[in-house]
Tab-separated table of C-alpha atoms and ligand atoms in Angstrom:
chain	number	residue	atom	x	y	z
A	1	UNK	CA	-32.463	23.590	16.451
A	2	UNK	CA	-28.959	23.237	17.925
A	3	UNK	CA	-26.021	25.727	17.601
A	4	UNK	CA	-22.044	23.723	17.728
A	5	UNK	CA	-20.520	24.844	21.032
A	6	UNK	CA	-16.443	24.567	21.223
A	7	UNK	CA	-16.179	23.976	25.009
A	8	UNK	CA	-18.987	20.594	24.359
A	9	UNK	CA	-16.138	19.953	21.912
A	10	UNK	CA	-14.002	19.881	23.340
A	11	UNK	CA	-14.750	18.415	27.132
A	12	UNK	CA	-13.217	14.961	27.016
A	13	UNK	CA	-14.675	13.392	30.349
A	14	UNK	CA	-15.121	10.166	30.359
A	15	UNK	CA	-18.801	9.177	29.408
A	16	UNK	CA	-19.740	5.434	28.209
A	17	UNK	CA	-20.343	4.960	24.640
A	18	UNK	CA	-23.351	4.382	23.364
A	19	UNK	CA	-24.436	2.085	20.661
A	20	UNK	CA	-27.595	2.687	18.792
A	21	UNK	CA	-29.113	1.111	15.713
A	22	UNK	CA	-30.398	2.681	13.073
A	23	UNK	CA	-34.382	1.417	12.291
A	24	UNK	CA	-35.190	2.770	9.171
A	25	UNK	CA	-38.186	4.021	8.075
A	26	UNK	CA	-37.925	6.362	4.950
A	27	UNK	CA	-40.689	7.810	2.345
A	28	UNK	CA	-39.985	8.429	-1.205
A	29	UNK	CA	-41.363	11.468	-0.830
A	30	UNK	CA	-38.274	13.118	-3.709
A	31	UNK	CA	-39.295	10.302	-6.319
A	32	UNK	CA	-38.351	12.154	-9.747
A	33	UNK	CA	-36.104	14.396	-7.924
A	34	UNK	CA	-32.624	14.702	-7.919
A	35	UNK	CA	-29.915	15.584	-6.305
A	36	UNK	CA	-26.434	16.858	-6.231
A	37	UNK	CA	-23.352	15.852	-3.644
A	38	UNK	CA	-19.710	17.605	-3.124
A	39	UNK	CA	-18.004	16.186	-0.779
A	40	UNK	CA	-14.676	18.126	0.310
A	41	UNK	CA	-11.545	16.749	2.860
A	42	UNK	CA	-10.439	13.323	4.209
A	43	UNK	CA	-11.073	9.841	3.567
A	44	UNK	CA	-13.743	10.446	6.399
A	45	UNK	CA	-15.842	12.751	4.547
A	46	UNK	CA	-15.960	10.449	1.339
A	47	UNK	CA	-16.935	8.043	3.305
A	48	UNK	CA	-19.524	9.669	4.897
A	49	UNK	CA	-20.974	10.879	1.635
A	50	UNK	CA	-21.415	7.051	0.192
A	51	UNK	CA	-24.309	7.068	3.414
A	52	UNK	CA	-25.536	10.359	2.168
A	53	UNK	CA	-26.363	9.271	-1.186
A	54	UNK	CA	-28.139	6.083	0.795
A	55	UNK	CA	-29.630	8.522	2.471
A	56	UNK	CA	-30.862	10.414	-0.671
A	57	UNK	CA	-31.463	7.379	-2.689
A	58	UNK	CA	-33.771	5.952	-0.212
A	59	UNK	CA	-35.966	8.979	-0.060
A	60	UNK	CA	-36.236	8.226	-4.186
A	61	UNK	CA	-34.030	11.189	-5.394
A	62	UNK	CA	-31.249	10.081	-7.828
A	63	UNK	CA	-27.806	11.218	-8.565
A	64	UNK	CA	-26.902	14.218	-11.038
A	65	UNK	CA	-23.805	15.564	-12.129
A	66	UNK	CA	-25.389	18.986	-13.340
A	67	UNK	CA	-26.139	21.088	-10.334
A	68	UNK	CA	-28.600	23.090	-11.990
A	69	UNK	CA	-30.987	20.153	-12.856
A	70	UNK	CA	-30.669	19.146	-8.830
A	71	UNK	CA	-33.710	19.798	-5.986
A	72	UNK	CA	-31.608	18.678	-3.441
A	73	UNK	CA	-27.967	19.700	-2.839
A	74	UNK	CA	-25.610	18.954	-0.426
A	75	UNK	CA	-22.303	20.043	0.579
A	76	UNK	CA	-20.095	17.300	2.648
A	77	UNK	CA	-17.500	20.162	4.145
A	78	UNK	CA	-13.813	20.257	5.872
A	79	UNK	CA	-12.590	22.753	8.144
A	80	UNK	CA	-9.067	21.521	8.092
A	81	UNK	CA	-7.535	24.524	6.363
A	82	UNK	CA	-8.605	27.911	5.541
A	83	UNK	CA	-8.218	27.027	1.900
A	84	UNK	CA	-10.729	23.885	2.215
A	85	UNK	CA	-13.086	26.899	3.220
A	86	UNK	CA	-13.354	29.197	0.722
A	87	UNK	CA	-13.697	26.776	-2.001
A	88	UNK	CA	-17.195	25.182	0.028
A	89	UNK	CA	-17.276	29.036	0.501
A	90	UNK	CA	-16.527	30.058	-2.914
A	91	UNK	CA	-19.264	27.413	-4.204
A	92	UNK	CA	-22.268	28.181	-1.679
A	93	UNK	CA	-22.085	32.115	-3.787
A	94	UNK	CA	-22.851	29.086	-6.594
A	95	UNK	CA	-25.663	27.508	-4.771
A	96	UNK	CA	-27.428	31.085	-3.671
A	97	UNK	CA	-27.070	32.718	-7.319
A	98	UNK	CA	-29.180	28.820	-8.282
A	99	UNK	CA	-31.949	29.121	-6.131
A	100	UNK	CA	-32.914	31.694	-7.083
A	101	UNK	CA	-37.092	32.373	-7.019
A	102	UNK	CA	-37.220	28.141	-6.848
A	103	UNK	CA	-38.960	26.551	-4.122
A	104	UNK	CA	-37.556	23.337	-5.223
A	105	UNK	CA	-33.992	24.085	-4.448
A	106	UNK	CA	-32.660	22.914	-0.816
A	107	UNK	CA	-29.014	23.186	0.170
A	108	UNK	CA	-27.627	20.826	2.655
A	109	UNK	CA	-24.394	21.753	4.151
A	110	UNK	CA	-22.701	18.814	6.192
A	111	UNK	CA	-19.497	17.859	7.076
A	112	UNK	CA	-16.934	19.601	9.762
A	113	UNK	CA	-17.454	23.380	8.624
A	114	UNK	CA	-21.087	22.879	10.353
A	115	UNK	CA	-19.035	21.865	13.658
A	116	UNK	CA	-17.676	25.409	13.552
A	117	UNK	CA	-19.225	28.057	15.445
A	118	UNK	CA	-17.836	30.973	14.158
A	119	UNK	CA	-19.217	30.148	10.751
A	120	UNK	CA	-22.375	29.201	12.088
A	121	UNK	CA	-22.531	31.949	13.581
A	122	UNK	CA	-21.526	33.451	9.260
A	123	UNK	CA	-24.553	31.584	8.368
A	124	UNK	CA	-27.302	33.333	10.386
A	125	UNK	CA	-25.484	35.969	9.031
A	126	UNK	CA	-24.799	36.193	5.725
A	127	UNK	CA	-26.372	32.797	4.083
A	128	UNK	CA	-30.122	32.864	5.329
A	129	UNK	CA	-30.550	30.652	1.829
A	130	UNK	CA	-29.071	27.575	2.975
A	131	UNK	CA	-31.846	24.751	4.199
A	132	UNK	CA	-30.689	22.618	6.698
A	133	UNK	CA	-26.940	22.627	8.820
A	134	UNK	CA	-26.226	19.282	9.771
A	135	UNK	CA	-23.683	17.971	12.045
A	136	UNK	CA	-21.218	15.235	11.909
A	137	UNK	CA	-22.475	13.559	14.832
A	138	UNK	CA	-25.908	12.964	14.139
A	139	UNK	CA	-25.652	12.660	9.640
A	140	UNK	CA	-28.304	10.036	10.330
A	141	UNK	CA	-30.977	12.762	11.161
A	142	UNK	CA	-30.570	13.817	7.632
A	143	UNK	CA	-33.860	12.141	5.804
A	144	UNK	CA	-35.508	13.277	8.849
A	145	UNK	CA	-34.846	16.522	8.382
A	146	UNK	CA	-35.184	16.223	4.470
A	147	UNK	CA	-38.679	14.624	5.229
A	148	UNK	CA	-40.231	17.537	7.288
A	149	UNK	CA	-41.699	20.272	6.418
A	150	UNK	CA	-39.860	23.372	7.090
A	151	UNK	CA	-40.110	27.268	6.084
A	152	UNK	CA	-37.221	28.423	8.372
A	153	UNK	CA	-33.247	27.311	8.177
A	154	UNK	CA	-33.057	24.207	10.928
A	155	UNK	CA	-29.797	24.158	12.182
A	156	UNK	CA	-28.706	20.753	13.752
A	157	UNK	CA	-25.550	20.877	15.135
A	158	UNK	CA	-24.412	18.123	18.273
A	159	UNK	CA	-21.419	19.273	19.626
A	160	UNK	CA	-21.548	16.804	22.274
A	161	UNK	CA	-20.675	12.538	20.685
A	162	UNK	CA	-20.915	9.651	22.740
A	163	UNK	CA	-22.934	8.025	20.243
A	164	UNK	CA	-22.003	5.270	17.447
A	165	UNK	CA	-24.457	4.234	15.612
A	166	UNK	CA	-24.845	0.960	13.695
A	167	UNK	CA	-26.908	-0.264	10.889
A	168	UNK	CA	-25.651	2.367	8.359
A	169	UNK	CA	-26.450	1.570	4.942
A	170	UNK	CA	-23.525	2.883	2.686
A	171	UNK	CA	-23.855	3.824	-1.536
A	172	UNK	CA	-20.253	2.600	-2.304
A	173	UNK	CA	-18.416	4.255	-4.877
A	174	UNK	CA	-16.305	1.308	-5.431
A	175	UNK	CA	-17.514	-2.498	-6.409
A	176	UNK	CA	-13.951	-3.555	-5.427
A	177	UNK	CA	-12.288	-1.646	-2.208
A	178	UNK	CA	-14.520	-0.498	0.218
A	179	UNK	CA	-13.855	2.218	3.073
A	180	UNK	CA	-14.703	0.601	6.838
A	181	UNK	CA	-15.119	3.046	9.767
A	182	UNK	CA	-13.468	1.531	12.842
A	183	UNK	CA	-13.540	4.714	14.811
A	184	UNK	CA	-14.432	7.720	15.165
A	185	UNK	CA	-13.364	11.270	17.151
A	186	UNK	CA	-9.603	12.266	17.843
A	187	UNK	CA	-8.404	12.828	21.114
A	188	UNK	CA	-5.032	13.660	20.642
A	189	UNK	CA	-5.040	17.124	19.924
A	190	UNK	CA	-2.222	18.388	18.183
A	191	UNK	CA	-2.252	22.317	18.814
A	192	UNK	CA	-2.428	22.942	15.179
A	193	UNK	CA	-5.714	20.958	14.553
A	194	UNK	CA	-9.408	21.072	14.041
A	195	UNK	CA	-10.543	17.538	13.841
A	196	UNK	CA	-10.970	17.086	17.588
A	197	UNK	CA	-13.464	19.748	17.522
A	198	UNK	CA	-15.148	18.953	14.277
A	199	UNK	CA	-14.950	14.788	15.072
A	200	UNK	CA	-15.300	14.844	18.650
A	201	UNK	CA	-14.123	12.405	21.481
A	202	UNK	CA	-12.446	8.461	20.530
A	203	UNK	CA	-15.160	6.529	20.506
A	204	UNK	CA	-14.408	2.342	18.454
A	205	UNK	CA	-17.280	0.579	17.103
A	206	UNK	CA	-17.367	-2.868	18.227
A	207	UNK	CA	-14.889	-5.495	17.188
A	208	UNK	CA	-17.504	-7.563	16.216
A	209	UNK	CA	-19.621	-4.892	13.864
A	210	UNK	CA	-16.239	-4.781	12.628
A	211	UNK	CA	-15.325	-7.833	11.619
A	212	UNK	CA	-19.547	-8.651	10.148
A	213	UNK	CA	-19.509	-5.637	8.242
A	214	UNK	CA	-15.661	-7.135	6.626
A	215	UNK	CA	-17.152	-10.323	5.870
A	216	UNK	CA	-20.327	-9.629	4.474
A	217	UNK	CA	-18.335	-6.996	1.942
A	218	UNK	CA	-16.111	-10.387	1.673
A	219	UNK	CA	-19.234	-12.289	1.028
A	220	UNK	CA	-19.982	-9.358	-1.973
A	221	UNK	CA	-16.768	-9.376	-3.534
A	222	UNK	CA	-14.947	-6.184	-2.595
A	223	UNK	CA	-11.139	-7.426	-2.984
A	224	UNK	CA	-10.283	-4.781	-0.014
A	225	UNK	CA	-11.046	-3.145	2.776
A	226	UNK	CA	-9.226	0.371	4.350
A	227	UNK	CA	-10.018	0.623	8.388
A	228	UNK	CA	-10.778	4.326	8.663
A	229	UNK	CA	-10.168	6.396	12.071
A	230	UNK	CA	-7.901	9.227	12.843
A	231	UNK	CA	-5.602	7.943	15.045
A	232	UNK	CA	-6.009	3.693	14.496
A	233	UNK	CA	-3.378	3.076	17.149
A	234	UNK	CA	-6.316	4.189	19.616
A	235	UNK	CA	-8.779	1.932	18.209
A	236	UNK	CA	-10.454	0.187	21.533
A	237	UNK	CA	-8.386	2.034	24.372
A	238	UNK	CA	-12.289	3.048	25.610
A	239	UNK	CA	-13.329	-1.168	24.806
A	240	UNK	CA	-11.015	-2.694	25.864
A	241	UNK	CA	-9.721	-3.540	22.884
A	242	UNK	CA	-6.295	-3.050	20.617
A	243	UNK	CA	-5.841	-2.101	17.480
A	244	UNK	CA	-3.137	-5.123	16.751
A	245	UNK	CA	-6.369	-7.632	17.667
A	246	UNK	CA	-8.647	-5.674	15.292
A	247	UNK	CA	-5.788	-6.146	12.884
A	248	UNK	CA	-5.397	-9.930	13.096
A	249	UNK	CA	-9.235	-10.580	13.406
A	250	UNK	CA	-9.675	-8.091	10.807
A	251	UNK	CA	-6.492	-11.087	8.269
A	252	UNK	CA	-8.692	-13.621	9.652
A	253	UNK	CA	-11.283	-13.328	7.363
A	254	UNK	CA	-9.186	-13.924	4.484
A	255	UNK	CA	-9.844	-10.871	2.402
A	256	UNK	CA	-7.294	-10.600	-0.335
A	257	UNK	CA	-6.617	-6.614	0.476
A	258	UNK	CA	-6.435	-4.393	4.354
A	259	UNK	CA	-5.581	-1.117	4.613
A	260	UNK	CA	-5.525	1.442	7.233
A	261	UNK	CA	-4.844	5.220	8.005
A	262	UNK	CA	-3.894	6.828	9.654
A	263	UNK	CA	-1.626	6.225	12.449
A	264	UNK	CA	0.039	8.405	14.640
A	265	UNK	CA	4.063	7.793	16.247
A	266	UNK	CA	3.841	8.195	19.021
A	267	UNK	CA	2.605	4.772	20.522
A	268	UNK	CA	3.283	2.321	17.478
A	269	UNK	CA	2.990	-0.461	19.257
A	270	UNK	CA	5.582	-3.546	18.463
A	271	UNK	CA	2.755	-5.652	18.362
A	272	UNK	CA	0.996	-3.893	15.619
A	273	UNK	CA	4.274	-4.275	13.434
A	274	UNK	CA	4.569	-7.683	14.081
A	275	UNK	CA	0.598	-8.555	12.883
A	276	UNK	CA	1.308	-6.850	9.487
A	277	UNK	CA	4.803	-8.552	9.304
A	278	UNK	CA	2.879	-12.198	10.038
A	279	UNK	CA	-0.052	-11.725	7.280
A	280	UNK	CA	0.350	-11.327	4.021
A	281	UNK	CA	-2.834	-10.080	3.723
A	282	UNK	CA	-2.093	-6.491	5.104
A	283	UNK	CA	-0.463	-4.716	2.770
A	284	UNK	CA	2.428	-3.631	3.443
A	285	UNK	CA	2.043	0.422	3.686
A	286	UNK	CA	1.732	2.936	6.578
A	287	UNK	CA	1.138	6.620	6.227
A	288	UNK	CA	2.567	7.824	9.173
A	289	UNK	CA	2.656	11.960	9.376
A	290	UNK	CA	5.627	13.287	10.967
A	291	UNK	CA	4.419	17.478	10.392
A	292	UNK	CA	7.756	18.028	11.468
A	293	UNK	CA	11.366	16.845	11.883
A	294	UNK	CA	12.084	19.792	14.591
A	295	UNK	CA	11.466	18.513	18.784
A	296	UNK	CA	10.962	21.967	19.574
A	297	UNK	CA	8.105	22.803	16.950
A	298	UNK	CA	6.818	18.749	17.587
A	299	UNK	CA	6.734	19.575	21.742
A	300	UNK	CA	4.639	22.620	20.540
A	301	UNK	CA	2.433	21.215	18.000
A	302	UNK	CA	1.914	18.451	21.243
A	303	UNK	CA	2.706	15.574	18.633
A	304	UNK	CA	4.318	13.203	21.541
A	305	UNK	CA	7.327	12.066	20.604
A	306	UNK	CA	10.561	13.232	19.257
A	307	UNK	CA	12.476	13.573	15.893
A	308	UNK	CA	15.006	10.430	17.243
A	309	UNK	CA	11.347	8.358	18.579
A	310	UNK	CA	10.436	9.445	14.644
A	311	UNK	CA	13.215	8.070	13.876
A	312	UNK	CA	13.572	4.208	15.290
A	313	UNK	CA	10.478	3.638	15.039
A	314	UNK	CA	10.448	4.126	10.938
A	315	UNK	CA	13.763	1.613	10.781
A	316	UNK	CA	12.059	-0.352	12.836
A	317	UNK	CA	9.006	-0.712	10.150
A	318	UNK	CA	11.338	-0.702	6.524
A	319	UNK	CA	13.269	-3.962	9.152
A	320	UNK	CA	10.481	-5.844	9.867
A	321	UNK	CA	7.972	-5.345	7.350
A	322	UNK	CA	9.704	-6.309	3.952
A	323	UNK	CA	9.136	-3.948	1.325
A	324	UNK	CA	6.929	-1.236	3.320
A	325	UNK	CA	6.116	1.750	1.752
A	326	UNK	CA	5.588	4.926	3.654
A	327	UNK	CA	4.312	8.137	3.368
A	328	UNK	CA	3.970	11.493	5.792
A	329	UNK	CA	2.636	14.469	6.123
A	330	UNK	CA	4.635	17.685	7.046
A	331	UNK	CA	3.231	21.542	7.681
A	332	UNK	CA	6.012	24.070	7.399
A	333	UNK	CA	5.558	27.486	9.010
A	334	UNK	CA	3.692	26.906	12.328
A	335	UNK	CA	3.816	29.454	14.260
A	336	UNK	CA	8.021	30.928	14.622
A	337	UNK	CA	9.098	27.690	13.295
A	338	UNK	CA	12.939	28.886	12.634
A	339	UNK	CA	14.997	28.601	9.350
A	340	UNK	CA	16.738	25.578	11.884
A	341	UNK	CA	13.901	24.094	12.637
A	342	UNK	CA	12.653	23.500	9.126
A	343	UNK	CA	15.975	22.216	8.024
A	344	UNK	CA	15.501	19.707	10.727
A	345	UNK	CA	12.564	18.674	8.269
A	346	UNK	CA	14.267	19.075	5.475
A	347	UNK	CA	17.230	16.376	7.004
A	348	UNK	CA	14.218	13.511	8.204
A	349	UNK	CA	13.569	13.951	4.433
A	350	UNK	CA	16.242	13.025	3.646
A	351	UNK	CA	16.765	10.038	5.908
A	352	UNK	CA	13.465	8.725	5.379
A	353	UNK	CA	13.354	9.119	1.672
A	354	UNK	CA	9.549	8.693	2.005
A	355	UNK	CA	7.747	7.015	-1.024
A	356	UNK	CA	5.657	10.172	-0.686
A	357	UNK	CA	4.605	13.459	1.066
A	358	UNK	CA	1.700	15.777	1.589
A	359	UNK	CA	2.939	18.750	2.423
A	360	UNK	CA	0.914	21.416	3.451
A	361	UNK	CA	1.515	25.527	5.021
A	362	UNK	CA	-0.041	25.867	8.758
A	363	UNK	CA	-2.908	27.388	8.440
A	364	UNK	CA	-4.745	28.740	11.561
A	365	UNK	CA	-7.991	27.157	13.054
A	366	UNK	CA	-10.033	29.316	15.291
A	367	UNK	CA	-10.476	27.838	18.878
A	368	UNK	CA	-7.873	25.875	18.618
A	369	UNK	CA	-3.935	26.059	20.574
A	370	UNK	CA	-1.466	27.453	17.409
A	371	UNK	CA	-3.793	30.055	16.381
A	372	UNK	CA	-3.256	31.862	19.769
A	373	UNK	CA	0.575	31.310	19.567
A	374	UNK	CA	2.969	34.195	18.472
A	375	UNK	CA	4.075	34.405	14.379
A	376	UNK	CA	6.583	36.249	12.690
A	377	UNK	CA	7.515	34.006	9.835
A	378	UNK	CA	6.058	36.057	6.790
A	379	UNK	CA	3.787	34.607	4.279
A	380	UNK	CA	6.403	34.548	1.497
A	381	UNK	CA	8.849	32.830	3.940
A	382	UNK	CA	6.152	29.764	3.865
A	383	UNK	CA	5.406	29.658	0.709
A	384	UNK	CA	9.117	29.802	-0.125
A	385	UNK	CA	9.437	27.020	2.539
A	386	UNK	CA	6.786	25.000	1.044
A	387	UNK	CA	8.581	24.702	-2.494
A	388	UNK	CA	11.623	23.773	-1.579
A	389	UNK	CA	9.793	20.830	0.317
A	390	UNK	CA	8.174	19.886	-2.183
A	391	UNK	CA	11.314	19.356	-4.776
A	392	UNK	CA	12.395	17.531	-2.069
A	393	UNK	CA	9.893	14.899	-1.448
A	394	UNK	CA	9.053	14.801	-5.195
A	395	UNK	CA	12.798	14.014	-5.831
A	396	UNK	CA	12.908	11.215	-3.243
A	397	UNK	CA	8.727	9.883	-4.120
A	398	UNK	CA	10.468	9.858	-7.998
A	399	UNK	CA	13.137	7.629	-6.524
A	400	UNK	CA	11.660	5.318	-4.948
A	401	UNK	CA	9.024	4.527	-8.171
A	402	UNK	CA	11.958	4.193	-10.691
A	403	UNK	CA	13.102	1.535	-8.259
A	404	UNK	CA	9.969	-0.690	-9.513
A	405	UNK	CA	11.147	0.484	-13.594
A	406	UNK	CA	11.218	-3.286	-15.706
A	407	UNK	CA	9.869	-5.160	-12.403
A	408	UNK	CA	6.194	-7.028	-12.431
A	409	UNK	CA	4.291	-5.735	-9.497
A	410	UNK	CA	0.592	-6.910	-8.336
A	411	UNK	CA	-1.970	-4.847	-8.726
A	412	UNK	CA	-5.481	-4.730	-8.017
A	413	UNK	CA	-7.234	-2.839	-10.651
A	414	UNK	CA	-9.615	-1.129	-9.555
A	415	UNK	CA	-11.191	0.803	-12.850
A	416	UNK	CA	-10.949	2.779	-16.323
A	417	UNK	CA	-8.603	5.546	-15.494
A	418	UNK	CA	-10.348	9.214	-15.223
A	419	UNK	CA	-7.630	10.967	-17.882
A	420	UNK	CA	-7.570	8.471	-20.240
A	421	UNK	CA	-10.674	6.107	-21.022
A	422	UNK	CA	-8.511	3.613	-23.109
A	423	UNK	CA	-6.285	2.581	-20.126
A	424	UNK	CA	-7.281	0.812	-16.641
A	425	UNK	CA	-5.798	2.532	-12.901
A	426	UNK	CA	-5.466	0.236	-9.763
A	427	UNK	CA	-2.749	0.022	-7.189
A	428	UNK	CA	0.297	-1.670	-5.370
A	429	UNK	CA	-0.005	-2.957	-2.483
A	430	UNK	CA	2.067	-0.256	-1.600
A	431	UNK	CA	-0.296	2.251	-2.488
A	432	UNK	CA	1.640	3.176	-5.149
A	433	UNK	CA	-1.052	4.717	-8.315
A	434	UNK	CA	-0.382	2.183	-11.582
A	435	UNK	CA	-2.028	3.441	-14.963
A	436	UNK	CA	-2.853	0.203	-16.515
A	437	UNK	CA	-2.660	-0.921	-20.092
A	438	UNK	CA	-4.969	-4.233	-19.923
A	439	UNK	CA	-8.542	-5.542	-21.053
A	440	UNK	CA	-11.334	-4.762	-19.259
A	441	UNK	CA	-12.143	-7.594	-17.962
A	442	UNK	CA	-9.083	-7.636	-15.132
A	443	UNK	CA	-10.877	-5.008	-13.453
A	444	UNK	CA	-12.101	-6.473	-10.385
A	445	UNK	CA	-8.819	-8.446	-9.784
A	446	UNK	CA	-5.542	-8.643	-8.816
A	447	UNK	CA	-2.472	-9.485	-11.690
A	448	UNK	CA	0.219	-8.390	-12.830
A	449	UNK	CA	1.243	-5.215	-14.025
A	450	UNK	CA	5.225	-5.153	-15.310
A	451	UNK	CA	6.375	-1.151	-14.843
A	452	UNK	CA	7.487	0.898	-18.348
A	453	UNK	CA	7.409	4.115	-17.131
A	454	UNK	CA	7.635	5.842	-13.687
A	455	UNK	CA	7.197	9.355	-12.439
A	456	UNK	CA	6.811	11.325	-8.609
A	457	UNK	CA	3.223	10.565	-8.481
A	458	UNK	CA	2.311	7.735	-10.764
A	459	UNK	CA	3.723	4.646	-12.917
A	460	UNK	CA	2.801	2.888	-16.064
A	461	UNK	CA	2.246	-0.288	-16.844
A	462	UNK	CA	1.064	-3.737	-18.624
A	463	UNK	CA	-0.652	-6.381	-17.957
A	464	UNK	CA	1.536	-9.468	-17.707
A	465	UNK	CA	-1.104	-11.847	-16.610
A	466	UNK	CA	-3.812	-13.575	-13.814
A	467	UNK	CA	-1.652	-13.439	-10.307
A	468	UNK	CA	-1.469	-16.909	-9.210
A	469	UNK	CA	-3.516	-17.843	-6.013
A	470	UNK	CA	-2.488	-21.151	-3.817
B	1	SAH	N1	-5.893	12.171	11.785
B	1	SAH	C1	-4.899	12.609	10.833
B	1	SAH	C2	-4.712	14.129	9.814
B	1	SAH	C3	-6.044	14.303	9.373
B	1	SAH	S1	-5.667	15.723	8.959
B	1	SAH	C4	-3.315	12.341	11.994
B	1	SAH	O1	-2.992	12.650	12.554
B	1	SAH	O2	-1.928	11.386	11.561
B	1	SAH	C5	-4.595	15.591	7.882
B	1	SAH	C6	-3.133	16.556	7.314
B	1	SAH	O3	-3.998	17.816	7.909
B	1	SAH	C7	-2.476	16.696	8.973
B	1	SAH	O4	-1.818	15.243	9.482
B	1	SAH	C8	-1.556	17.612	9.143
B	1	SAH	O5	-0.187	17.356	8.163
B	1	SAH	C9	-2.528	19.007	8.256
B	1	SAH	N2	-3.403	19.984	9.060
B	1	SAH	C10	-4.151	19.498	9.670
B	1	SAH	N3	-4.474	20.883	10.548
B	1	SAH	C11	-3.641	21.842	9.759
B	1	SAH	C12	-4.016	23.075	9.509
B	1	SAH	N4	-3.907	23.891	10.649
B	1	SAH	N5	-2.214	23.306	9.092
B	1	SAH	C13	-1.553	22.545	8.409
B	1	SAH	N6	-2.233	21.582	8.022
B	1	SAH	C14	-2.827	21.468	8.517
B	2	SF4	FE1	-5.433	15.972	14.227
B	2	SF4	FE2	-3.357	15.197	15.764
B	2	SF4	FE3	-6.017	14.399	15.627
B	2	SF4	FE4	-4.665	13.997	13.259
B	2	SF4	S1	-3.777	13.075	15.698
B	2	SF4	S2	-6.300	14.108	13.916
B	2	SF4	S3	-3.481	15.721	13.345
B	2	SF4	S4	-5.130	16.384	16.124
B	3	F3S	FE1	-11.239	17.913	6.913
B	3	F3S	FE2	-12.920	17.150	8.855
B	3	F3S	FE3	-11.270	15.327	7.684
B	3	F3S	S1	-12.041	18.826	8.752
B	3	F3S	S2	-9.443	16.427	6.642
B	3	F3S	S3	-13.004	16.383	6.819
B	3	F3S	S4	-12.289	15.152	9.497
């Protein structure tokens, strides 16, 4: 049994990365059995779930959307805000009920909540029915744990994070657009954030391994890759590489579309901007979280930039990368955020006219510095601020979408729309969602689409013709 430990998780003693090559030795011990997988949280988790899916299928399990007929249930959890945790705990109640009187029903808890000592304490006391708790760093051990005979709860959560596992197999959700990890962890320690504790220290995959993966995806017919890291600017710092060099190497594979998330406004270099501007297959879209427009709050958040520096970077991007779309993340109600502090945030939103923004109320995360900060602002006030902010944010995302009305834009078509099977959906180069009227034969292609309607969160369009390649 290995329990998570916050002190180990936050230690950043410099260590060499350990590159491990996975050797597979799976037995189909679950042939004819089914699994149910539910994913919470960010793109990292969505991608980790593609690895989990691959492990489960290697053991002979097949997917079911109906939890009642499942033999193995895996929850890949998120700890970023309290409501993310609440959702998981609510769902666990249902799992507990279904497990009653059944020996052939295994519950596995993976993801960021497993890395939280207070949650694992709670599991030990109140959730004895969970069979396996596995951490984010050793997810590759899941098949081994499932293959062994166990009578008691198994907790295998490591808090040290030096390993980089290569040779991972993914059962990818899409055959058109793929996630590619370029690095793991985060060393920024923004004072509100749990990620540096749940995902460990920053460590980069080798450039050659990433390029090999992108080439392999391209050869399999993938049109798009999204490079993943909590802070992609920091890619390579531990191995004498840079993100701009990686990006350029990925662009030279000639895969049709390249995206990346997430960039930190701190240390976003001119070389990075130049590379994005230079290559047509690097999409003109950047998610650039600001979090707050107030210097005082940014300082207390440990974000390492001022409002002025953010705006300078923002304008430089707009100037150097033609047609670029920029979205952001904003937190309201950080401990003791005053009305004046909040108004600075509104002011930045008005200046930047973001193409979109994810907005959140600050949520206390145990073990982070902000959890200990004094906070006299009421929840009601925070909710009012969130609504006020959302109104403004939606106004500008609508405004930026309206600019596309009547225009013909390139869209990578990803599949049938979930809401309306008659329609297809895809994304513009600027990452705007388009619901398209057109033939199913265009799925997987980059096509020209005429925009017929624009709303705050999506566009409607009609298929015109295929993109002319040169
Ligand atoms: N690595 C990414 C962010 C990952 S978390 C980055 O730095 O941009 C995604 C977003 O969740 C953050 O940008 C932040 O806006 C929000 N968030 C993180 N911790 C939070 C907390 N404790 N309360 C509210 N929102 C939070
Ligand atoms: Fe969290 Fe900050 Fe790291 Fe992003 S950069 S994951 S917000 S600590
Ligand atoms: Fe959540 Fe972990 Fe991602 S806390 S946002 S799943 S890194």
